[in-house]
Coordinates of C-alpha atoms and ligand atoms in Angstrom, one line a residue:
Chain A
M229 CA 19.7 -65.3 -16.9
A230 CA 20.8 -61.7 -16.2
A231 CA 20.6 -62.4 -12.4
D232 CA 23.1 -65.2 -12.5
L233 CA 26.2 -64.4 -10.5
L234 CA 28.0 -67.5 -11.7
A235 CA 27.3 -69.5 -14.8
L236 CA 29.2 -72.5 -16.1
R237 CA 28.2 -73.6 -19.6
G238 CA 29.2 -76.8 -21.3
I239 CA 32.2 -77.4 -19.1
T240 CA 34.3 -80.4 -20.1
K241 CA 37.5 -81.5 -18.4
S242 CA 39.4 -84.7 -18.2
F243 CA 42.7 -85.8 -16.9
G244 CA 43.8 -88.4 -19.5
R245 CA 41.1 -91.1 -19.3
V246 CA 39.5 -89.7 -16.1
G247 CA 36.7 -87.3 -17.0
V248 CA 35.7 -84.9 -14.2
A249 CA 33.2 -82.8 -16.2
S250 CA 31.4 -83.6 -19.4
G251 CA 29.1 -80.8 -20.6
L252 CA 28.5 -79.5 -17.1
D253 CA 26.1 -76.6 -16.7
V254 CA 25.9 -74.9 -13.3
T255 CA 24.3 -71.5 -12.4
V256 CA 24.3 -69.7 -9.1
S257 CA 22.4 -66.5 -8.6
A258 CA 23.4 -63.6 -6.3
G259 CA 23.0 -64.3 -2.6
E260 CA 22.0 -67.9 -3.2
T261 CA 23.2 -71.0 -1.2
L262 CA 23.9 -74.1 -3.2
G263 CA 25.1 -77.4 -1.7
I264 CA 26.9 -79.9 -3.7
V265 CA 27.1 -83.6 -2.9
G266 CA 28.5 -86.5 -4.9
P267 CA 30.6 -89.6 -4.5
N268 CA 34.3 -89.5 -3.9
G269 CA 36.2 -88.7 -7.0
A270 CA 33.1 -87.3 -8.8
G271 CA 34.9 -84.1 -9.6
K272 CA 33.5 -81.7 -7.0
S273 CA 36.9 -80.2 -6.1
S274 CA 37.8 -80.1 -9.7
L275 CA 34.6 -78.1 -10.3
F276 CA 35.9 -75.5 -7.8
A277 CA 39.3 -75.5 -9.4
I278 CA 37.6 -74.7 -12.7
I279 CA 35.4 -72.0 -11.2
S280 CA 38.3 -70.3 -9.3
G281 CA 40.8 -70.6 -12.2
D282 CA 43.3 -73.2 -10.8
L283 CA 42.2 -75.5 -13.7
R284 CA 41.4 -74.5 -17.2
P285 CA 38.5 -76.5 -18.7
D286 CA 39.0 -78.3 -22.0
S287 CA 35.9 -76.6 -23.3
G288 CA 33.0 -74.5 -22.0
T289 CA 32.8 -71.1 -20.4
V290 CA 32.8 -69.7 -16.9
T291 CA 30.9 -66.4 -16.5
F292 CA 31.1 -64.4 -13.3
D293 CA 29.1 -61.3 -12.6
G294 CA 28.4 -60.9 -16.3
T295 CA 32.0 -61.3 -17.4
D296 CA 33.5 -64.2 -19.2
V297 CA 36.3 -65.2 -16.8
T298 CA 37.3 -68.5 -18.5
R299 CA 40.8 -67.2 -19.3
L300 CA 41.2 -65.0 -16.3
P301 CA 44.0 -66.1 -13.8
P302 CA 42.9 -67.0 -10.3
H303 CA 44.0 -63.8 -8.5
R304 CA 41.9 -61.7 -10.9
R305 CA 38.8 -63.9 -10.1
T306 CA 39.5 -63.5 -6.4
R307 CA 39.7 -59.7 -6.8
A308 CA 36.5 -59.9 -8.8
G309 CA 34.7 -61.4 -5.8
M310 CA 35.3 -65.2 -5.7
G311 CA 36.5 -66.4 -2.4
R312 CA 37.4 -70.1 -1.9
T313 CA 38.7 -72.7 0.5
Y314 CA 40.8 -75.7 -0.2
Q315 CA 39.6 -79.2 0.8
I316 CA 43.2 -79.9 2.0
P317 CA 44.0 -76.6 3.8
R318 CA 46.8 -74.6 2.4
P319 CA 47.7 -72.1 5.2
F320 CA 50.7 -69.8 4.8
E321 CA 52.5 -71.8 7.4
K322 CA 55.2 -69.4 8.5
M323 CA 52.9 -66.4 8.7
T324 CA 50.7 -65.9 11.7
V325 CA 46.9 -66.6 11.5
F326 CA 46.3 -62.8 11.5
E327 CA 48.7 -62.3 8.6
N328 CA 47.1 -65.1 6.7
V329 CA 43.8 -63.3 6.8
L330 CA 45.4 -59.9 6.4
V331 CA 46.9 -60.8 3.0
C332 CA 43.5 -61.8 1.8
A333 CA 41.9 -58.6 3.0
S334 CA 44.7 -56.6 1.4
E335 CA 45.1 -58.4 -2.0
G336 CA 41.7 -60.1 -2.6
G337 CA 39.6 -57.7 -0.7
G338 CA 41.5 -54.6 -2.1
R339 CA 41.6 -53.0 1.4
R340 CA 44.4 -50.6 2.2
K341 CA 46.2 -50.1 5.5
R342 CA 43.8 -49.6 8.4
A343 CA 40.8 -50.9 6.5
A344 CA 42.7 -54.1 5.8
L345 CA 43.7 -54.5 9.4
E346 CA 40.1 -54.0 10.5
L347 CA 38.6 -56.4 8.0
A348 CA 41.2 -59.0 9.0
A349 CA 40.7 -58.6 12.7
S350 CA 36.9 -58.7 12.5
T351 CA 37.0 -61.7 10.2
L352 CA 39.2 -63.6 12.7
E353 CA 36.9 -62.8 15.6
R354 CA 33.8 -63.9 13.6
S355 CA 35.4 -67.2 12.7
G356 CA 36.5 -67.9 16.2
L357 CA 40.2 -67.7 15.5
G358 CA 40.8 -64.6 17.6
P359 CA 42.6 -66.5 20.4
V360 CA 45.2 -67.9 18.0
A361 CA 45.6 -64.7 16.0
N362 CA 49.4 -64.4 16.6
A363 CA 50.2 -68.1 16.3
P364 CA 52.0 -69.3 13.2
A365 CA 49.5 -70.9 11.0
G366 CA 51.7 -74.0 10.7
S367 CA 51.0 -74.7 14.4
L368 CA 47.2 -75.0 14.0
T369 CA 45.2 -78.2 14.4
L370 CA 43.4 -79.6 11.4
L371 CA 40.1 -78.1 12.6
Q372 CA 41.7 -74.7 13.1
R373 CA 43.2 -74.9 9.6
K374 CA 39.8 -75.5 8.1
R375 CA 38.5 -72.5 10.0
L376 CA 41.3 -70.4 8.7
E377 CA 40.4 -71.5 5.2
V378 CA 36.9 -70.1 5.7
A379 CA 38.3 -66.9 7.3
R380 CA 40.7 -66.3 4.4
G381 CA 37.9 -66.8 1.9
M382 CA 35.7 -64.4 3.8
A383 CA 38.4 -61.8 4.1
T384 CA 38.7 -61.5 0.3
D385 CA 35.4 -59.7 0.5
P386 CA 33.7 -62.1 -1.9
S387 CA 30.3 -62.0 -3.5
L388 CA 30.6 -65.8 -4.0
L389 CA 32.2 -68.0 -1.4
L390 CA 33.2 -71.6 -2.4
L391 CA 33.5 -74.0 0.6
D392 CA 35.1 -77.4 0.0
E393 CA 34.4 -79.9 2.8
V394 CA 34.9 -77.5 5.6
A395 CA 32.7 -79.5 8.0
G396 CA 34.5 -82.9 7.6
G397 CA 35.9 -84.1 11.0
L398 CA 34.1 -81.6 13.1
T399 CA 32.1 -82.5 16.2
E400 CA 28.4 -81.8 16.3
P401 CA 28.6 -78.6 18.2
E402 CA 31.4 -77.4 15.9
V403 CA 29.3 -78.2 12.9
A404 CA 26.5 -76.2 14.4
E405 CA 28.9 -73.3 14.9
L406 CA 30.1 -73.5 11.3
V407 CA 26.5 -73.6 10.0
T408 CA 25.7 -70.4 12.0
L409 CA 28.8 -68.7 10.6
V410 CA 28.0 -69.7 7.0
R411 CA 24.4 -68.5 7.4
A412 CA 25.6 -65.2 8.8
V413 CA 28.0 -64.8 5.8
N414 CA 25.1 -65.5 3.5
A415 CA 22.9 -63.1 5.3
E416 CA 25.2 -60.3 4.1
G417 CA 24.2 -61.2 0.6
I418 CA 27.2 -63.4 -0.2
A419 CA 26.3 -66.4 -2.4
I420 CA 27.6 -69.8 -1.1
V421 CA 28.5 -72.9 -2.9
W422 CA 29.3 -75.6 -0.4
I423 CA 30.7 -79.1 -1.2
E424 CA 30.1 -81.4 1.7
H425 CA 29.8 -85.0 2.7
V426 CA 28.2 -84.0 6.1
V427 CA 24.8 -83.7 4.5
H428 CA 22.9 -82.4 7.5
A429 CA 25.2 -79.4 7.6
L430 CA 24.2 -78.7 4.1
T431 CA 20.5 -79.2 4.6
A432 CA 20.7 -76.8 7.6
T433 CA 22.2 -74.1 5.4
V434 CA 21.3 -74.3 1.7
D435 CA 18.3 -73.3 -0.4
R436 CA 19.3 -75.6 -3.2
L437 CA 21.2 -78.9 -3.4
A438 CA 22.8 -80.5 -6.4
C439 CA 24.4 -83.9 -6.9
L440 CA 27.5 -84.3 -9.1
A441 CA 28.2 -87.6 -10.7
G442 CA 29.7 -88.8 -13.9
G443 CA 30.8 -85.2 -14.8
R444 CA 27.3 -83.8 -14.6
L445 CA 24.7 -82.6 -12.1
V446 CA 22.4 -85.6 -11.9
A447 CA 20.0 -83.8 -9.6
D448 CA 19.5 -80.2 -8.8
G449 CA 16.7 -78.6 -6.8
R450 CA 15.2 -78.4 -3.3
P451 CA 17.3 -80.3 -0.8
A452 CA 14.5 -82.6 0.3
D453 CA 13.7 -83.5 -3.3
V454 CA 17.3 -84.1 -4.2
L455 CA 17.9 -86.3 -1.2
A456 CA 14.7 -88.3 -2.0
D457 CA 15.9 -88.8 -5.6
P458 CA 16.4 -92.6 -6.2
L459 CA 19.6 -92.0 -8.2
V460 CA 21.1 -89.8 -5.4
R461 CA 20.1 -92.3 -2.8
E462 CA 21.8 -95.1 -4.7
L463 CA 25.0 -93.1 -5.2
Y464 CA 25.1 -92.3 -1.6
L465 CA 23.9 -95.6 -0.1
G466 CA 26.6 -97.3 -2.1
Q467 CA 29.1 -95.5 0.2
A468 CA 29.7 -95.2 3.9
V469 CA 28.8 -91.6 4.3
T470 CA 27.6 -89.9 7.5
T471 CA 24.5 -88.2 6.3
G472 CA 22.7 -87.7 9.6
E473 CA 19.7 -88.2 7.4
D474 CA 17.1 -86.1 9.2
V475 CA 16.2 -84.3 6.0
A476 CA 14.6 -80.9 6.5
Chain B
M10 CA 35.8 -52.8 14.9
S11 CA 37.4 -49.4 15.2
G12 CA 39.5 -50.3 18.1
V13 CA 41.8 -52.7 16.3
V14 CA 45.4 -52.3 17.5
V15 CA 48.3 -53.8 15.6
R16 CA 51.9 -53.6 16.6
R17 CA 54.7 -53.9 14.0
S18 CA 57.6 -54.1 16.3
A19 CA 58.7 -56.1 19.3
R20 CA 60.5 -54.5 22.3
S21 CA 63.9 -55.8 21.3
S22 CA 63.6 -54.3 17.8
R23 CA 63.5 -50.7 19.1
F24 CA 66.7 -51.4 20.9
G25 CA 68.0 -53.1 17.8
A26 CA 67.1 -50.2 15.5
A27 CA 69.0 -47.8 17.8
G28 CA 71.9 -50.1 17.8
L29 CA 71.9 -50.3 14.0
I30 CA 71.9 -46.6 13.6
A31 CA 74.8 -46.4 16.1
V32 CA 76.7 -49.0 14.1
A33 CA 76.1 -47.2 10.8
A34 CA 77.3 -43.9 12.3
V35 CA 80.5 -45.5 13.7
L36 CA 81.1 -47.2 10.4
A37 CA 80.6 -43.9 8.6
L38 CA 83.3 -42.2 10.8
L39 CA 85.8 -45.0 10.4
P40 CA 87.9 -43.5 7.5
F41 CA 88.8 -40.7 9.9
V42 CA 90.2 -42.9 12.5
A43 CA 91.1 -46.3 11.0
Y44 CA 93.9 -47.5 8.7
E45 CA 93.1 -47.7 5.1
S46 CA 93.7 -51.4 5.1
V47 CA 90.8 -51.8 7.5
T48 CA 88.3 -49.7 5.5
S49 CA 89.4 -51.3 2.3
S50 CA 88.7 -54.8 3.5
L51 CA 85.4 -53.6 4.9
V52 CA 84.4 -52.6 1.3
T53 CA 84.5 -56.3 0.5
L54 CA 82.3 -57.0 3.5
F55 CA 79.8 -54.4 2.4
V56 CA 79.6 -55.8 -1.1
L57 CA 79.0 -59.3 0.4
V58 CA 76.2 -58.0 2.7
T59 CA 74.6 -56.2 -0.3
I60 CA 74.6 -59.1 -2.8
A61 CA 73.6 -61.6 -0.1
S62 CA 70.7 -59.4 0.9
M63 CA 69.6 -59.3 -2.7
W64 CA 69.8 -63.0 -3.0
N65 CA 67.9 -63.5 0.2
L66 CA 65.2 -61.2 -1.1
L67 CA 65.0 -63.2 -4.3
A68 CA 65.1 -66.7 -2.9
G69 CA 64.0 -66.2 0.7
F70 CA 60.9 -64.1 -0.2
G71 CA 60.3 -64.5 -3.9
G72 CA 61.1 -68.3 -3.9
L73 CA 63.3 -67.6 -6.9
V74 CA 66.6 -69.6 -6.5
S75 CA 69.0 -68.2 -9.0
I76 CA 72.7 -69.0 -9.6
G77 CA 73.0 -66.2 -12.2
Q78 CA 72.8 -63.0 -10.2
Q79 CA 76.4 -62.2 -11.3
A80 CA 74.7 -61.1 -14.5
F81 CA 73.6 -57.9 -12.8
I82 CA 76.8 -57.5 -10.9
G83 CA 78.6 -57.5 -14.3
V84 CA 76.0 -55.2 -15.9
G85 CA 76.5 -52.7 -13.0
A86 CA 80.2 -52.8 -13.3
Y87 CA 80.2 -52.3 -17.0
T88 CA 77.7 -49.4 -16.7
V89 CA 80.1 -47.6 -14.4
I90 CA 83.0 -48.2 -16.9
Y91 CA 80.9 -47.0 -19.8
L92 CA 79.6 -43.9 -18.0
A93 CA 83.1 -43.0 -16.7
D94 CA 84.3 -43.0 -20.3
H95 CA 81.6 -40.4 -21.0
G96 CA 82.7 -38.1 -18.2
V97 CA 80.3 -39.2 -15.5
S98 CA 81.9 -39.5 -12.1
P99 CA 82.1 -43.2 -11.1
F100 CA 80.4 -42.4 -7.8
V101 CA 77.5 -40.8 -9.5
A102 CA 77.4 -43.7 -11.9
I103 CA 76.6 -46.2 -9.1
P104 CA 72.8 -45.4 -8.9
L105 CA 72.7 -45.4 -12.7
A106 CA 74.4 -48.9 -12.6
A107 CA 71.5 -50.0 -10.3
L108 CA 69.0 -48.5 -12.7
T109 CA 70.6 -50.2 -15.8
A110 CA 70.6 -53.5 -14.1
A111 CA 66.9 -53.1 -13.1
V112 CA 66.0 -52.1 -16.7
L113 CA 67.8 -55.1 -18.2
A114 CA 66.1 -57.3 -15.5
V115 CA 62.7 -56.7 -17.3
P116 CA 63.5 -58.6 -20.5
T117 CA 65.6 -61.0 -18.5
S118 CA 62.6 -61.8 -16.3
L119 CA 60.4 -62.3 -19.3
L120 CA 62.7 -65.0 -20.5
A121 CA 63.7 -66.5 -17.1
F122 CA 60.2 -66.6 -15.6
R123 CA 59.2 -69.2 -18.2
L124 CA 61.4 -71.6 -16.3
R125 CA 60.5 -73.1 -12.9
G126 CA 62.6 -74.3 -10.0
D127 CA 65.9 -75.9 -11.0
Y128 CA 65.4 -74.8 -14.6
F129 CA 65.1 -71.2 -13.5
A130 CA 68.3 -71.5 -11.3
V131 CA 70.4 -72.9 -14.1
G132 CA 68.7 -70.8 -16.8
M133 CA 69.8 -67.7 -14.9
W134 CA 73.4 -69.0 -15.0
V135 CA 73.1 -69.4 -18.7
I136 CA 71.7 -65.9 -19.0
A137 CA 74.6 -64.5 -17.0
E138 CA 77.0 -66.3 -19.4
V139 CA 75.3 -64.7 -22.3
Y140 CA 75.7 -61.3 -20.8
R141 CA 79.4 -62.1 -20.2
L142 CA 79.9 -63.3 -23.8
L143 CA 78.1 -60.2 -25.2
L144 CA 80.1 -57.7 -23.1
S145 CA 83.4 -59.6 -23.9
R146 CA 82.8 -58.8 -27.5
V147 CA 82.6 -55.0 -27.1
D148 CA 86.1 -53.8 -27.8
A149 CA 85.4 -50.3 -26.5
L150 CA 84.8 -51.9 -23.1
G151 CA 88.0 -53.9 -23.2
G152 CA 86.8 -57.1 -24.9
A153 CA 87.7 -60.4 -23.2
S154 CA 90.6 -59.1 -21.2
G155 CA 88.8 -56.3 -19.5
R156 CA 89.7 -52.7 -18.9
S157 CA 90.6 -50.1 -16.3
L158 CA 88.2 -47.5 -15.0
E159 CA 88.6 -43.9 -16.3
G160 CA 88.1 -40.8 -14.3
M161 CA 89.8 -41.7 -11.0
A162 CA 93.3 -40.8 -11.9
G163 CA 93.3 -37.3 -10.7
M164 CA 91.9 -38.2 -7.3
D165 CA 94.0 -38.2 -4.1
Q166 CA 94.6 -41.7 -3.0
T167 CA 93.4 -41.3 0.6
L168 CA 90.3 -39.4 -0.5
R169 CA 89.6 -42.1 -3.1
A170 CA 89.8 -44.8 -0.6
A171 CA 87.5 -43.0 1.8
A172 CA 85.0 -42.2 -1.0
T173 CA 85.0 -45.8 -2.1
Y174 CA 84.3 -46.9 1.4
W175 CA 81.5 -44.4 1.9
A176 CA 80.0 -45.4 -1.4
A177 CA 80.1 -49.1 -0.5
L178 CA 78.6 -48.3 2.9
A179 CA 75.8 -46.2 1.4
V180 CA 74.9 -48.9 -1.1
T181 CA 74.7 -51.5 1.7
V182 CA 72.6 -49.3 3.9
V183 CA 70.2 -48.5 1.0
A184 CA 70.1 -52.1 0.0
V185 CA 69.3 -53.4 3.5
L186 CA 66.8 -50.6 4.3
G187 CA 65.3 -51.0 0.9
C188 CA 64.6 -54.7 1.5
Y189 CA 63.1 -53.8 4.9
W190 CA 60.9 -51.1 3.4
L191 CA 59.7 -53.4 0.6
L192 CA 58.9 -56.3 3.0
R193 CA 57.2 -54.1 5.6
G194 CA 54.7 -52.9 3.1
R195 CA 51.9 -54.4 1.1
V196 CA 54.2 -56.1 -1.4
G197 CA 56.1 -57.7 1.5
L198 CA 53.0 -59.3 2.9
A199 CA 52.0 -60.7 -0.5
L200 CA 55.6 -62.0 -1.1
T201 CA 55.6 -63.7 2.2
A202 CA 52.4 -65.5 1.2
V203 CA 53.9 -66.5 -2.1
R204 CA 56.9 -67.8 -0.3
D205 CA 54.7 -70.1 1.9
D206 CA 52.2 -71.3 -0.8
E207 CA 52.0 -70.0 -4.3
I208 CA 48.6 -71.5 -5.1
A209 CA 47.0 -70.3 -1.9
A210 CA 48.5 -66.9 -2.5
R211 CA 46.8 -66.7 -5.9
A212 CA 43.5 -67.7 -4.3
A213 CA 44.1 -64.9 -1.7
G214 CA 44.2 -62.4 -4.6
V215 CA 48.0 -62.0 -5.0
D216 CA 49.4 -61.4 -8.4
V217 CA 52.2 -63.8 -8.0
T218 CA 54.1 -63.0 -11.2
R219 CA 54.0 -59.3 -10.4
A220 CA 55.3 -59.9 -6.9
K221 CA 58.1 -62.0 -8.2
R222 CA 59.0 -59.5 -10.9
I223 CA 59.2 -56.7 -8.3
V224 CA 61.8 -58.7 -6.2
F225 CA 63.6 -59.7 -9.3
L226 CA 64.0 -56.1 -10.4
A227 CA 64.9 -54.9 -6.9
S228 CA 67.5 -57.7 -6.5
A229 CA 69.0 -56.9 -9.9
A230 CA 69.3 -53.2 -8.9
G231 CA 71.1 -54.0 -5.7
C232 CA 73.5 -56.4 -7.5
G233 CA 74.1 -53.7 -10.2
A234 CA 75.1 -51.2 -7.5
A235 CA 77.3 -53.7 -5.9
G236 CA 79.0 -54.3 -9.3
G237 CA 79.6 -50.6 -9.5
V238 CA 81.2 -50.5 -6.1
L239 CA 83.4 -53.5 -7.1
V240 CA 84.7 -51.7 -10.2
I241 CA 85.5 -48.5 -8.3
D242 CA 87.3 -50.5 -5.6
A243 CA 89.3 -52.5 -8.1
L244 CA 89.7 -49.7 -10.6
S245 CA 89.3 -52.2 -13.4
V246 CA 86.9 -54.9 -14.7
Q247 CA 87.6 -58.3 -16.1
P248 CA 84.6 -60.1 -17.6
N249 CA 85.4 -63.6 -16.4
A250 CA 85.9 -62.4 -12.9
I251 CA 82.9 -60.0 -12.7
F252 CA 80.5 -62.5 -14.3
S253 CA 81.9 -65.4 -12.3
V254 CA 79.4 -67.9 -10.9
Q255 CA 81.5 -67.7 -7.7
W256 CA 79.5 -64.6 -6.7
S257 CA 76.3 -66.7 -6.6
A258 CA 78.1 -69.3 -4.6
Y259 CA 79.1 -66.6 -2.1
M260 CA 75.6 -65.3 -1.9
I261 CA 74.1 -68.7 -1.4
F262 CA 76.7 -69.7 1.3
I263 CA 76.1 -66.5 3.2
V264 CA 72.4 -66.7 3.1
V265 CA 72.3 -70.4 4.1
I266 CA 74.5 -70.0 7.1
G267 CA 73.0 -66.6 8.1
G268 CA 69.4 -67.7 7.8
I269 CA 67.2 -67.5 4.7
G270 CA 64.1 -65.5 4.8
Y271 CA 65.3 -63.1 7.6
L272 CA 66.7 -59.7 6.7
E273 CA 69.2 -60.1 9.4
G274 CA 70.5 -63.4 8.0
P275 CA 72.7 -62.2 5.2
I276 CA 74.3 -59.5 7.4
L277 CA 75.2 -62.1 10.0
G278 CA 76.2 -64.6 7.4
A279 CA 78.4 -62.1 5.5
I280 CA 80.3 -61.3 8.7
V281 CA 80.9 -64.9 9.4
F282 CA 81.9 -65.6 5.8
F283 CA 84.2 -62.6 5.8
A284 CA 85.9 -63.7 9.0
L285 CA 86.4 -67.2 7.6
Q286 CA 87.9 -65.7 4.4
E287 CA 90.4 -63.7 6.5
L288 CA 91.2 -66.6 8.8
L289 CA 91.7 -69.1 6.1
S290 CA 93.3 -66.9 3.5
D291 CA 96.5 -68.9 3.7
A292 CA 94.9 -72.3 3.8
G293 CA 94.7 -72.8 0.0
T294 CA 92.3 -75.6 -1.0
W295 CA 91.4 -76.2 2.7
Y296 CA 89.6 -73.0 2.6
L297 CA 87.0 -74.3 0.1
I298 CA 86.8 -77.6 1.9
V299 CA 86.1 -75.9 5.2
L300 CA 83.5 -73.7 3.6
G301 CA 81.8 -76.7 2.1
L302 CA 81.7 -78.5 5.4
I303 CA 80.3 -75.5 7.2
A304 CA 77.6 -75.1 4.6
M305 CA 76.6 -78.7 4.9
A306 CA 76.6 -78.7 8.6
S307 CA 74.6 -75.5 8.7
A308 CA 72.0 -76.9 6.3
L309 CA 71.7 -80.1 8.3
F310 CA 71.7 -78.8 11.9
M311 CA 70.5 -75.2 11.6
P312 CA 68.1 -75.0 8.7
R313 CA 67.1 -71.5 9.7
G314 CA 70.7 -70.4 9.9
L315 CA 72.5 -68.5 12.6
W316 CA 69.8 -65.8 12.8
G317 CA 67.2 -68.6 13.4
Q318 CA 69.3 -69.6 16.4
V319 CA 69.4 -66.0 17.6
I320 CA 65.6 -65.8 17.3
D321 CA 65.1 -69.0 19.2
R322 CA 67.4 -67.8 22.1
T323 CA 66.5 -64.2 22.3
G324 CA 63.4 -63.5 20.3
M325 CA 65.2 -60.5 18.8
R326 CA 64.2 -59.1 15.5
L327 CA 66.2 -56.1 14.1
F328 CA 63.8 -55.7 11.2
P329 CA 60.3 -56.6 12.3
V330 CA 58.1 -57.1 9.2
G331 CA 55.3 -59.0 10.9
Y332 CA 52.0 -57.9 12.4
H333 CA 51.0 -58.5 16.0
L334 CA 47.3 -58.2 16.7
E335 CA 46.4 -56.9 20.2
R336 CA 43.1 -58.4 21.0
H337 CA 42.4 -56.6 24.2
V338 CA 41.7 -53.1 22.9
G339 CA 43.5 -50.4 24.7
T340 CA 46.3 -52.4 26.2
G341 CA 48.7 -52.3 23.4
R342 CA 50.4 -49.5 21.5
A343 CA 50.1 -48.8 17.8
Ligands
LIG751 N1 45.5 -82.7 -11.1 C1 45.0 -83.9 -11.4 N2 45.6 -84.7 -12.2 C2 45.1 -86.0 -12.5 N3 43.9 -86.4 -11.9 C3 43.3 -85.6 -11.1 C4 43.8 -84.3 -10.7 N4 42.9 -83.7 -9.9 C5 41.9 -84.6 -9.7 N5 42.1 -85.7 -10.4 C6 41.2 -86.9 -10.5 O1 40.0 -86.4 -10.8 C7 39.0 -87.1 -10.2 C8 38.1 -86.1 -9.4 O2 38.8 -85.5 -8.3 P1 38.1 -84.4 -7.4 O3 39.2 -84.1 -6.4 O4 37.6 -83.3 -8.2 O5 37.0 -85.3 -6.7 P2 36.0 -84.9 -5.5 O6 34.6 -85.1 -6.0 O7 36.4 -83.6 -4.9 O8 36.3 -86.1 -4.5 P3 36.3 -86.1 -2.9 O9 34.9 -86.2 -2.4 O10 37.1 -87.3 -2.5 O11 37.0 -84.8 -2.4 C9 39.6 -88.1 -9.2 O12 39.6 -89.3 -9.9 C10 41.0 -87.5 -9.1 O13 41.9 -88.6 -8.9
LIG752 MG1 37.1 -83.0 -3.2

């Protein structure tokens, strides 16, 4: 219990008739990697919004690093160590790629002056965006925008990084590169929660996999066990999803 | 990563900065060489540059589109009137006018920030009207018909004109450089992010409300100082004129044609607007029609304004606030 970095307890949230969470419990311990799968519209992105503070749950609590953050605004959660990406990238279009990352290092990461510049520059190089550092973010391709999402999340100097479908649309070599990056980030002790439909990217990265459906985690455990779960298979086989299916 | 090199200025901007200092120096010497009619009309130009720069800061960087900034022009003007009654030199009162406007901007922001988008814009207008109505009721300040400024009677006319000119110039220089200083620093980076995407800015760790409040206060202070200059220039105040929504119309027009979101935009826009005013001063109603057409054409064909065109053609930035990362360590300069 005490070791939990993030704990959601009894989270309920609905948009009118559409329920996205009903009594949802999720815990993530420090340095852990958790993958989340689930059908389209299951409420995965909404779960991130609740964790990061973009959405207020109707009931339930969000605890981060031992503090109840349920009523904390998003920027305070970022400063407390939650980094996140958006499924539909939201770059600061008129700022350069470097400035996009710099603002995260400065505000979220709490770095000042030179330290902010250094963190931003090294994060860009690590995420492969060095060559476009001075381009306006609005000029990036979709793939570069997704990378920028990851880089910005990293630059806030998080202890928990939330990744929302950052592998979608990538070629195989690009997925492999991304997996390497995420593992390197995790190796620094940063916990990862990764929502992804590209299941083999998850299985190559995470220790633990959960499946979200009907507003709850219907399966949660070792990736191989979760993917073998009949309910998860049914939820997934009902959809055309590229799983790659060579389960670890 | 100790070899990170980041440049803040482009080549053209060093030339630009030297040019600006030269322009400011020439302007400062003008009262010694030029006719009073010239310096006195330049006071109007300086006020326009100041208030437009404040509106640009607010809307172009804070994303706060207001049509009620005349509230702070009026507050500044009345502060100077009040302090002059109590023996403070009107010139000394200008910074205090800025301060008063900034202080009143705190409760104003608490109210106005509850409104979003169009509601904020119109809400600010309503708030400006409330300020006007309240101040029109104070008989000591001249009530609804306004009042003249005390404390200037004993001053030599030529000296007064020169002092007014210098005060206006100083306010403008401080306002423009203040914007530059604000935007070049940490707050500026955060604000630029807020301008581009508020939700992503929060996720980046930016305290969006605080960033907006900072520009709101700064913008109020600048408008307050401009109001002080206006009252010293006119030697009187009239509530309906000083709290007129026309000031906001001027600010918006200038910023739109000059280029929103660039510090250079309002300067260029104000010069163009000022020139149009002089050219069309006898044209009556046509003046407004021409202004309207120019604003529409500008919004349609040059959404980034005149300064956007200058950037596209020359790449010039007089006030570089961006960051340029030199990737090949050792080849750039800090
Ligand atoms: N702001 C909102 N207002 C109303 N309904 C919403 C809102 N955000 C999400 N929803 C609805 O909530 C449900 C869950 O959406 P969410 O984006 O969380 O799903 P998801 O699991 O991330 O799906 P995907 O795999 O397609 O990304 C959907 O039915 C969606 O339409
Ligand atoms: Mg989603």
